[in-house]
Amino acid sequence: MDAHDTLAHFRERFYFPKTKDGRECIYLCGHSLGLQPKTARSYIEEELQDWAQLGVEGHFHGKNPWMPYHRLLADQTAALVGAQPTEVVVMNSLTVNLHLMMVSFYRPTAERHKIVIERGAFPSDQYAVKSQILFHKFDPAQSLIELTPCQGESCLRDEDIDALIEREGNSIALILLGGVNYATGQLLDMPAITRAGHRKGCIVGFDLAHAAGNVPLHLHEWGPDFAAWCSYKYLNGGPGCVAGCFVHDRHARAWGIPRFGGWWGHDEKTRFQMGPKFQPMHGAEGWQLSNPPIMALAPLRASMEIFTEAGMEALRAKSVALTGYMEFLLKQKQFPKFQVITPAAEDRRGAQLSIRLTHHGRDLCHRLTADGVIGDWREPDTFRVAAVPLYNSYQDVYRFVERFEVTLS
Ligand SMILES: Cc1ncc(COP(=O)(O)O)c(C=O)c1O
């Protein structure tokens, strides 16, 4: 399979961590922190050089002038999430963007004040939505609905999501779900949820931290009101890299809704007149606050170039095969000691498999790491691994399952 893999050469474009004795690690942790593209350094150095040589003039006369630097990412980011370039912007970090989106799109009333999230949503999302509810002087005990899997199951059922929206829809202000769940790896039916939510008059947003760069997205067509994602997982932008944000075109000129302003969101044509009245840019750029951190955007450009070259369609095809191969091998080792809780259907998952352990705790993850196998642990009992099509091989998957079996026994 590796010999026939037309994407195999991309592996050479990334640095792989090494073990203490100098072996290349089996790195299956792109769902947490993607690997460093070898070109990241030169992208950063280019900007350091312009800064050294041009100082403030780099804003206009650098090789890649910093004033419109964030736009260098707009087309590629739009293509990645299936959006128009004006619907996306790269700014801030994920949780900040979720808050900015809720400032504009969570506007509770006495009749319609609830937010729907999934039970056990990533803690930052839980804290963000609860704090937004409290900020509007509502009570999370009444205003937060947590979608819960059926007894004995790990993933949500479509019909349960549908039924909840149908039942509670008139009191729901916002549905905010992870497109791919961080703990289980379940890929939700985002178009269906968006349709169901909109039918009931709810705002629909997605946290795409585990979806961006992992699964194909068609945000414009699916029609959620907003989405936000980080760029350090499958997008390989580096630790804490600048995040992405999508605002559907239907809100591009929604000047009347509340938003937190900052000078970089102001219409660029008049931004430097330094006037007192805030007139936002149209589209997602109108939610920017500050001038962008160039050194943090540079490695993301390096990675997005590689993404664009590889193409999401080819990456997805390889991803389905790699993950399927991993599941196939794991099933052959099906001890009572573990269970894959990620959905088996390939259109219901991305690259990640979540393996629930019955007889081991975090120590298993530590022992695998010491052995050069990098996945991660989520309490109380789940080991997560992702074979990332951009840089992982079928051999990585084979060797992982081999080491996993030895470590379990
Ligand atoms: C699903 C999800 N939401 C939110 C976050 C928080 O991201 P940040 O720290 O970049 O705000 C993460 C981080 O891993 C995440 O996985």
Short mmCIF file of C-alpha atoms and ligand atoms in Angstrom, two decimals:
data_model
loop_
_atom_site.label_atom_id
_atom_site.label_comp_id
_atom_site.label_asym_id
_atom_site.label_seq_id
_atom_site.Cartn_x
_atom_site.Cartn_y
_atom_site.Cartn_z
CA MET A 1 0.00 0.00 0.00
CA ASP A 2 2.84 2.40 0.78
CA ALA A 3 4.49 1.60 -2.54
CA HIS A 4 1.27 2.54 -4.35
CA ASP A 5 0.50 5.59 -2.23
CA THR A 6 0.66 8.67 -4.46
CA LEU A 7 0.82 10.88 -1.34
CA ALA A 8 3.69 8.96 0.30
CA HIS A 9 6.33 11.53 -0.68
CA PHE A 10 4.68 14.22 1.48
CA ARG A 11 6.04 12.40 4.55
CA GLU A 12 9.49 13.73 3.66
CA ARG A 13 8.22 17.27 4.03
CA PHE A 14 7.72 16.93 7.82
CA TYR A 15 10.00 16.51 10.81
CA PHE A 16 9.30 13.41 12.88
CA PRO A 17 10.20 13.39 16.59
CA LYS A 18 12.85 10.86 17.57
CA THR A 19 13.21 8.54 20.57
CA LYS A 20 16.14 8.94 22.98
CA ASP A 21 18.06 6.28 21.06
CA GLY A 22 17.51 8.09 17.77
CA ARG A 23 14.66 6.06 16.22
CA GLU A 24 11.91 7.90 14.35
CA CYS A 25 8.74 7.85 16.44
CA ILE A 26 5.51 6.34 15.19
CA TYR A 27 3.65 9.62 15.37
CA LEU A 28 -0.13 9.21 15.52
CA CYS A 29 -0.99 12.43 17.31
CA GLY A 30 -1.93 14.82 14.51
CA HIS A 31 -5.37 15.16 16.15
CA SER A 32 -3.58 16.99 18.98
CA LEU A 33 -0.53 18.66 17.44
CA GLY A 34 0.40 18.23 13.81
CA LEU A 35 4.05 17.81 12.78
CA GLN A 36 6.30 20.64 11.69
CA PRO A 37 6.59 21.17 7.93
CA LYS A 38 10.28 21.42 7.06
CA THR A 39 9.51 24.65 5.19
CA ALA A 40 8.02 26.33 8.30
CA ARG A 41 11.41 27.70 9.35
CA SER A 42 12.12 29.39 6.02
CA TYR A 43 8.64 30.98 5.99
CA ILE A 44 9.34 32.46 9.43
CA GLU A 45 12.89 33.44 8.54
CA GLU A 46 11.65 35.32 5.50
CA GLU A 47 9.53 37.53 7.74
CA LEU A 48 12.31 37.93 10.32
CA GLN A 49 14.55 39.06 7.53
CA ASP A 50 12.05 41.62 6.24
CA TRP A 51 11.60 42.88 9.76
CA ALA A 52 15.37 43.19 10.21
CA GLN A 53 15.88 44.93 6.90
CA LEU A 54 12.74 47.01 6.56
CA GLY A 55 11.39 47.63 10.04
CA VAL A 56 7.95 49.20 9.82
CA GLU A 57 8.21 49.39 6.04
CA GLY A 58 7.67 45.64 5.99
CA HIS A 59 3.96 46.37 6.31
CA PHE A 60 3.93 47.63 2.74
CA HIS A 61 7.23 46.75 1.11
CA GLY A 62 8.11 43.34 2.49
CA LYS A 63 8.29 40.34 0.16
CA ASN A 64 4.87 39.46 1.54
CA PRO A 65 3.62 42.80 2.89
CA TRP A 66 2.24 42.38 6.40
CA MET A 67 -0.75 44.65 5.91
CA PRO A 68 -2.66 42.12 3.78
CA TYR A 69 -0.62 39.11 5.02
CA HIS A 70 -3.61 37.24 6.49
CA ARG A 71 -5.20 37.31 3.03
CA LEU A 72 -2.44 35.06 1.73
CA LEU A 73 -4.28 32.35 3.62
CA ALA A 74 -7.82 33.24 2.60
CA ASP A 75 -8.16 31.29 -0.66
CA GLN A 76 -6.53 28.15 0.68
CA THR A 77 -8.52 28.29 3.90
CA ALA A 78 -11.74 28.87 1.99
CA ALA A 79 -11.02 25.89 -0.25
CA LEU A 80 -10.22 23.75 2.77
CA VAL A 81 -13.57 24.38 4.49
CA GLY A 82 -15.69 24.80 1.36
CA ALA A 83 -16.34 28.51 1.75
CA GLN A 84 -16.09 31.71 -0.22
CA PRO A 85 -12.88 33.63 0.58
CA THR A 86 -14.85 36.45 2.22
CA GLU A 87 -16.53 33.93 4.54
CA VAL A 88 -13.29 32.96 6.28
CA VAL A 89 -10.62 34.70 8.26
CA VAL A 90 -7.58 33.48 10.15
CA MET A 91 -7.39 35.24 13.52
CA ASN A 92 -7.02 34.78 17.29
CA SER A 93 -7.35 31.36 18.86
CA LEU A 94 -10.26 28.96 18.76
CA THR A 95 -11.90 29.75 22.10
CA VAL A 96 -11.59 33.48 21.46
CA ASN A 97 -13.30 33.03 18.11
CA LEU A 98 -16.09 30.98 19.66
CA HIS A 99 -16.69 33.82 22.10
CA LEU A 100 -16.64 36.44 19.34
CA MET A 101 -19.15 34.38 17.38
CA MET A 102 -21.42 33.99 20.39
CA VAL A 103 -21.28 37.72 21.08
CA SER A 104 -22.84 38.19 17.65
CA PHE A 105 -24.96 35.07 17.26
CA TYR A 106 -26.11 34.08 20.74
CA ARG A 107 -28.73 36.65 21.56
CA PRO A 108 -31.02 34.98 24.06
CA THR A 109 -34.58 36.08 24.79
CA ALA A 110 -36.98 34.94 27.49
CA GLU A 111 -38.55 32.47 25.02
CA ARG A 112 -35.43 31.41 23.15
CA HIS A 113 -32.36 31.21 25.38
CA LYS A 114 -30.98 27.66 25.26
CA ILE A 115 -27.66 26.46 23.87
CA VAL A 116 -27.23 22.86 22.76
CA ILE A 117 -23.81 21.23 23.07
CA GLU A 118 -22.79 17.60 23.31
CA ARG A 119 -22.35 16.08 26.78
CA GLY A 120 -18.66 15.95 27.49
CA ALA A 121 -17.91 18.61 24.87
CA PHE A 122 -14.33 19.85 24.99
CA PRO A 123 -14.03 21.71 28.34
CA SER A 124 -13.18 25.03 26.70
CA ASP A 125 -16.47 24.90 24.77
CA GLN A 126 -18.36 24.04 27.95
CA TYR A 127 -16.79 26.94 29.83
CA ALA A 128 -17.35 29.29 26.90
CA VAL A 129 -21.06 28.53 26.49
CA LYS A 130 -21.75 28.54 30.24
CA SER A 131 -20.00 31.88 30.63
CA GLN A 132 -21.98 33.31 27.70
CA ILE A 133 -25.24 32.13 29.29
CA LEU A 134 -24.25 33.72 32.61
CA PHE A 135 -23.11 36.89 30.83
CA HIS A 136 -26.67 37.27 29.52
CA LYS A 137 -28.00 36.66 33.05
CA PHE A 138 -29.50 33.27 32.29
CA ASP A 139 -28.85 30.11 34.28
CA PRO A 140 -26.90 27.24 32.68
CA ALA A 141 -29.09 24.82 34.67
CA GLN A 142 -32.06 25.98 32.56
CA SER A 143 -30.36 27.23 29.42
CA LEU A 144 -27.81 24.55 28.60
CA ILE A 145 -28.90 21.33 26.91
CA GLU A 146 -26.37 18.55 26.62
CA LEU A 147 -26.93 15.95 23.92
CA THR A 148 -26.27 12.59 25.53
CA PRO A 149 -25.64 9.22 23.89
CA CYS A 150 -28.06 6.40 24.71
CA GLN A 151 -27.31 4.29 27.76
CA GLY A 152 -24.30 2.07 27.10
CA GLU A 153 -23.32 3.92 23.89
CA SER A 154 -20.50 6.39 23.26
CA CYS A 155 -21.69 8.24 20.18
CA LEU A 156 -24.75 10.30 19.40
CA ARG A 157 -27.53 8.97 17.17
CA ASP A 158 -28.80 11.17 14.33
CA GLU A 159 -32.40 10.51 15.27
CA ASP A 160 -31.80 11.65 18.87
CA ILE A 161 -30.22 14.91 17.71
CA ASP A 162 -33.13 15.43 15.35
CA ALA A 163 -35.73 14.62 18.00
CA LEU A 164 -34.16 17.03 20.48
CA ILE A 165 -34.12 19.87 17.97
CA GLU A 166 -37.72 19.09 17.02
CA ARG A 167 -38.84 18.94 20.67
CA GLU A 168 -36.93 21.90 22.11
CA GLY A 169 -36.28 23.92 18.95
CA ASN A 170 -38.52 26.86 19.79
CA SER A 171 -36.54 27.56 22.96
CA ILE A 172 -33.10 26.94 21.44
CA ALA A 173 -31.10 30.04 20.53
CA LEU A 174 -27.89 28.27 19.48
CA ILE A 175 -26.78 24.78 18.51
CA LEU A 176 -22.99 24.58 18.92
CA LEU A 177 -21.52 21.15 18.28
CA GLY A 178 -18.13 19.68 17.50
CA GLY A 179 -18.16 18.63 13.82
CA VAL A 180 -15.85 15.79 14.83
CA ASN A 181 -16.04 14.94 18.52
CA TYR A 182 -12.70 15.27 20.25
CA ALA A 183 -13.17 12.25 22.52
CA THR A 184 -14.91 9.71 20.29
CA GLY A 185 -13.86 10.85 16.81
CA GLN A 186 -17.52 10.79 15.68
CA LEU A 187 -18.20 12.91 12.60
CA LEU A 188 -21.64 14.49 12.85
CA ASP A 189 -24.03 14.98 9.95
CA MET A 190 -23.44 18.73 9.85
CA PRO A 191 -25.72 19.51 6.88
CA ALA A 192 -28.65 17.65 8.48
CA ILE A 193 -28.14 19.34 11.86
CA THR A 194 -27.94 22.73 10.15
CA ARG A 195 -31.19 22.10 8.27
CA ALA A 196 -32.99 20.86 11.38
CA GLY A 197 -31.76 23.80 13.45
CA HIS A 198 -32.67 26.40 10.85
CA ARG A 199 -36.13 24.87 10.38
CA LYS A 200 -36.74 25.69 14.01
CA GLY A 201 -35.22 29.17 13.81
CA CYS A 202 -32.04 28.33 15.74
CA ILE A 203 -28.56 29.65 15.00
CA VAL A 204 -26.18 26.80 14.14
CA GLY A 205 -22.42 26.90 14.72
CA PHE A 206 -19.71 24.24 14.65
CA ASP A 207 -16.44 23.79 16.48
CA LEU A 208 -14.26 22.28 13.76
CA ALA A 209 -11.08 21.80 15.80
CA HIS A 210 -11.03 18.10 14.90
CA ALA A 211 -12.60 18.45 11.48
CA ALA A 212 -10.57 21.12 9.66
CA GLY A 213 -7.96 19.43 7.51
CA ASN A 214 -9.32 16.05 8.58
CA VAL A 215 -12.60 15.62 6.69
CA PRO A 216 -14.06 17.39 3.64
CA LEU A 217 -16.15 20.40 4.59
CA HIS A 218 -18.65 22.37 2.51
CA LEU A 219 -19.58 25.10 4.92
CA HIS A 220 -21.08 27.54 2.43
CA GLU A 221 -23.36 24.89 0.98
CA TRP A 222 -24.26 23.31 4.33
CA GLY A 223 -25.12 26.75 5.62
CA PRO A 224 -24.23 26.94 9.32
CA ASP A 225 -24.17 30.50 10.60
CA PHE A 226 -20.61 30.26 11.84
CA ALA A 227 -17.77 27.87 12.55
CA ALA A 228 -14.37 28.11 14.21
CA TRP A 229 -11.35 25.84 14.33
CA CYS A 230 -7.74 25.75 15.47
CA SER A 231 -4.81 25.32 13.11
CA TYR A 232 -2.38 23.28 15.18
CA LYS A 233 -3.95 19.84 14.78
CA TYR A 234 -4.49 18.51 11.26
CA LEU A 235 -3.44 21.88 9.81
CA ASN A 236 0.12 21.65 11.21
CA GLY A 237 0.40 25.38 11.93
CA GLY A 238 2.41 24.85 15.14
CA PRO A 239 1.57 25.04 18.85
CA GLY A 240 -1.01 27.72 19.61
CA CYS A 241 -1.13 28.75 15.94
CA VAL A 242 -3.66 31.32 14.78
CA ALA A 243 -7.17 29.89 14.40
CA GLY A 244 -9.77 30.01 11.65
CA CYS A 245 -13.27 31.40 11.59
CA PHE A 246 -16.19 31.12 9.15
CA VAL A 247 -19.18 33.44 9.02
CA HIS A 248 -21.77 32.56 6.41
CA ASP A 249 -22.26 35.05 3.62
CA ARG A 250 -25.83 35.71 4.76
CA HIS A 251 -24.32 37.60 7.72
CA ALA A 252 -21.62 39.37 5.68
CA ARG A 253 -23.29 42.74 5.97
CA ALA A 254 -25.17 42.27 9.21
CA TRP A 255 -24.15 45.64 10.59
CA GLY A 256 -27.01 45.70 13.08
CA ILE A 257 -25.99 42.74 15.22
CA PRO A 258 -23.79 43.15 18.27
CA ARG A 259 -20.11 42.49 17.81
CA PHE A 260 -16.96 43.27 19.73
CA GLY A 261 -14.98 45.73 17.69
CA GLY A 262 -11.29 46.22 17.09
CA TRP A 263 -9.44 48.32 14.58
CA TRP A 264 -8.49 45.44 12.28
CA GLY A 265 -12.17 44.64 11.76
CA HIS A 266 -12.76 48.18 10.54
CA ASP A 267 -13.22 48.77 6.81
CA GLU A 268 -9.68 48.70 5.46
CA LYS A 269 -10.41 51.58 3.09
CA THR A 270 -10.81 53.98 5.99
CA ARG A 271 -8.98 52.14 8.78
CA PHE A 272 -6.03 54.52 8.78
CA GLN A 273 -8.16 57.62 8.91
CA MET A 274 -8.34 56.63 12.58
CA GLY A 275 -11.92 57.87 12.92
CA PRO A 276 -14.03 57.25 16.02
CA LYS A 277 -16.88 55.35 14.34
CA PHE A 278 -16.47 51.62 13.83
CA GLN A 279 -17.52 50.49 10.37
CA PRO A 280 -16.78 46.75 10.03
CA MET A 281 -15.40 45.13 6.88
CA HIS A 282 -17.96 43.01 5.13
CA GLY A 283 -17.57 39.28 5.62
CA ALA A 284 -15.62 37.35 8.24
CA GLU A 285 -12.80 39.91 8.28
CA GLY A 286 -15.18 42.30 10.02
CA TRP A 287 -14.79 40.23 13.20
CA GLN A 288 -11.02 40.79 13.42
CA LEU A 289 -9.75 42.68 16.43
CA SER A 290 -6.01 43.15 16.09
CA ASN A 291 -3.35 43.26 13.42
CA PRO A 292 -2.33 39.66 12.77
CA PRO A 293 0.71 37.95 14.35
CA ILE A 294 2.87 37.48 11.25
CA MET A 295 5.38 35.08 12.84
CA ALA A 296 2.52 32.79 13.86
CA LEU A 297 0.86 32.94 10.45
CA ALA A 298 4.07 32.14 8.55
CA PRO A 299 4.27 28.41 9.50
CA LEU A 300 0.58 28.04 8.73
CA ARG A 301 1.28 29.31 5.22
CA ALA A 302 3.99 26.66 4.90
CA SER A 303 1.52 23.97 5.87
CA MET A 304 -1.37 25.26 3.78
CA GLU A 305 0.87 25.23 0.69
CA ILE A 306 1.44 21.52 1.27
CA PHE A 307 -2.26 20.91 1.87
CA THR A 308 -3.18 22.63 -1.33
CA GLU A 309 -0.62 20.61 -3.26
CA ALA A 310 -1.87 17.31 -1.84
CA GLY A 311 -5.58 18.16 -2.24
CA MET A 312 -8.27 17.37 0.30
CA GLU A 313 -9.95 14.78 -1.92
CA ALA A 314 -6.81 12.65 -2.25
CA LEU A 315 -6.05 13.12 1.43
CA ARG A 316 -9.52 11.97 2.42
CA ALA A 317 -9.31 8.88 0.22
CA LYS A 318 -6.01 7.89 1.83
CA SER A 319 -7.34 8.76 5.28
CA VAL A 320 -10.32 6.43 4.89
CA ALA A 321 -8.01 3.62 3.79
CA LEU A 322 -5.45 4.22 6.56
CA THR A 323 -8.04 4.37 9.32
CA GLY A 324 -9.85 1.36 7.91
CA TYR A 325 -6.56 -0.54 7.90
CA MET A 326 -5.90 0.40 11.52
CA GLU A 327 -9.36 -0.73 12.57
CA PHE A 328 -8.97 -3.99 10.61
CA LEU A 329 -5.69 -4.78 12.37
CA LEU A 330 -7.04 -3.83 15.78
CA LYS A 331 -10.08 -6.06 15.28
CA GLN A 332 -7.78 -8.99 14.63
CA LYS A 333 -6.33 -8.37 18.08
CA GLN A 334 -9.76 -7.95 19.61
CA PHE A 335 -9.01 -8.73 23.23
CA PRO A 336 -11.62 -8.05 25.82
CA LYS A 337 -9.06 -5.46 26.91
CA PHE A 338 -10.15 -2.71 24.53
CA GLN A 339 -12.93 -1.42 22.36
CA VAL A 340 -12.85 1.06 19.48
CA ILE A 341 -15.59 3.57 20.32
CA THR A 342 -15.27 5.61 17.10
CA PRO A 343 -18.08 4.85 14.63
CA ALA A 344 -17.25 2.04 12.22
CA ALA A 345 -18.90 3.76 9.22
CA GLU A 346 -16.23 5.60 7.25
CA ASP A 347 -18.51 8.58 6.56
CA ARG A 348 -18.98 8.99 10.31
CA ARG A 349 -15.38 9.45 11.31
CA GLY A 350 -12.16 11.15 10.27
CA ALA A 351 -8.63 9.94 10.91
CA GLN A 352 -8.98 9.45 14.65
CA LEU A 353 -9.75 6.19 16.39
CA SER A 354 -10.57 6.31 20.09
CA ILE A 355 -9.70 3.12 21.89
CA ARG A 356 -11.37 2.51 25.24
CA LEU A 357 -9.26 0.42 27.58
CA THR A 358 -10.81 -1.77 30.21
CA HIS A 359 -7.71 -2.95 32.07
CA HIS A 360 -5.23 -0.11 31.60
CA GLY A 361 -5.00 3.54 32.54
CA ARG A 362 -2.76 6.39 31.49
CA ASP A 363 0.31 4.24 32.18
CA LEU A 364 -0.32 2.45 28.88
CA CYS A 365 0.10 5.74 27.04
CA HIS A 366 3.31 6.48 28.98
CA ARG A 367 4.75 3.07 28.13
CA LEU A 368 3.89 3.46 24.44
CA THR A 369 5.48 6.92 24.40
CA ALA A 370 8.64 5.52 26.00
CA ASP A 371 8.61 2.94 23.20
CA GLY A 372 8.39 5.71 20.58
CA VAL A 373 4.67 5.38 19.81
CA ILE A 374 2.92 8.73 20.18
CA GLY A 375 -0.84 8.85 20.72
CA ASP A 376 -2.59 10.54 23.63
CA TRP A 377 -4.75 9.78 26.62
CA ARG A 378 -8.09 11.28 27.54
CA GLU A 379 -9.45 10.55 30.98
CA PRO A 380 -10.92 8.33 32.18
CA ASP A 381 -10.14 5.46 29.82
CA THR A 382 -9.49 6.47 26.21
CA PHE A 383 -6.35 6.24 24.10
CA ARG A 384 -6.61 8.34 20.92
CA VAL A 385 -4.62 7.78 17.76
CA ALA A 386 -4.88 9.28 14.29
CA ALA A 387 -3.11 8.11 11.16
CA VAL A 388 -2.73 11.38 9.28
CA PRO A 389 -2.73 10.91 5.49
CA LEU A 390 -0.31 13.77 4.86
CA TYR A 391 2.58 12.14 6.73
CA ASN A 392 1.65 8.73 8.10
CA SER A 393 2.23 5.47 6.26
CA TYR A 394 0.53 2.08 6.29
CA GLN A 395 3.71 0.81 7.89
CA ASP A 396 3.24 3.29 10.75
CA VAL A 397 -0.19 1.80 11.32
CA TYR A 398 1.10 -1.78 11.19
CA ARG A 399 3.93 -1.06 13.59
CA PHE A 400 1.62 0.80 15.95
CA VAL A 401 -0.79 -2.12 16.24
CA GLU A 402 2.15 -4.46 16.81
CA ARG A 403 3.53 -2.28 19.64
CA PHE A 404 0.05 -1.72 21.06
CA GLU A 405 -0.53 -5.46 21.33
CA VAL A 406 2.81 -6.05 23.04
CA THR A 407 2.22 -3.19 25.47
CA LEU A 408 -1.27 -4.43 26.34
CA SER A 409 -0.23 -8.01 27.06
C1 LIG B 1 -12.84 20.63 20.33
C2 LIG B 1 -11.94 21.69 20.89
N1 LIG B 1 -12.46 22.89 21.23
C3 LIG B 1 -11.69 23.85 21.76
C4 LIG B 1 -10.34 23.67 21.97
C5 LIG B 1 -9.55 24.78 22.58
O1 LIG B 1 -8.68 25.34 21.67
P1 LIG B 1 -7.81 26.67 22.01
O2 LIG B 1 -6.98 26.35 23.20
O3 LIG B 1 -6.96 26.82 20.81
O4 LIG B 1 -8.75 27.79 22.25
C6 LIG B 1 -9.76 22.46 21.62
C7 LIG B 1 -8.32 22.21 21.84
O5 LIG B 1 -7.78 21.15 21.67
C8 LIG B 1 -10.57 21.43 21.08
O6 LIG B 1 -10.08 20.23 20.75
#
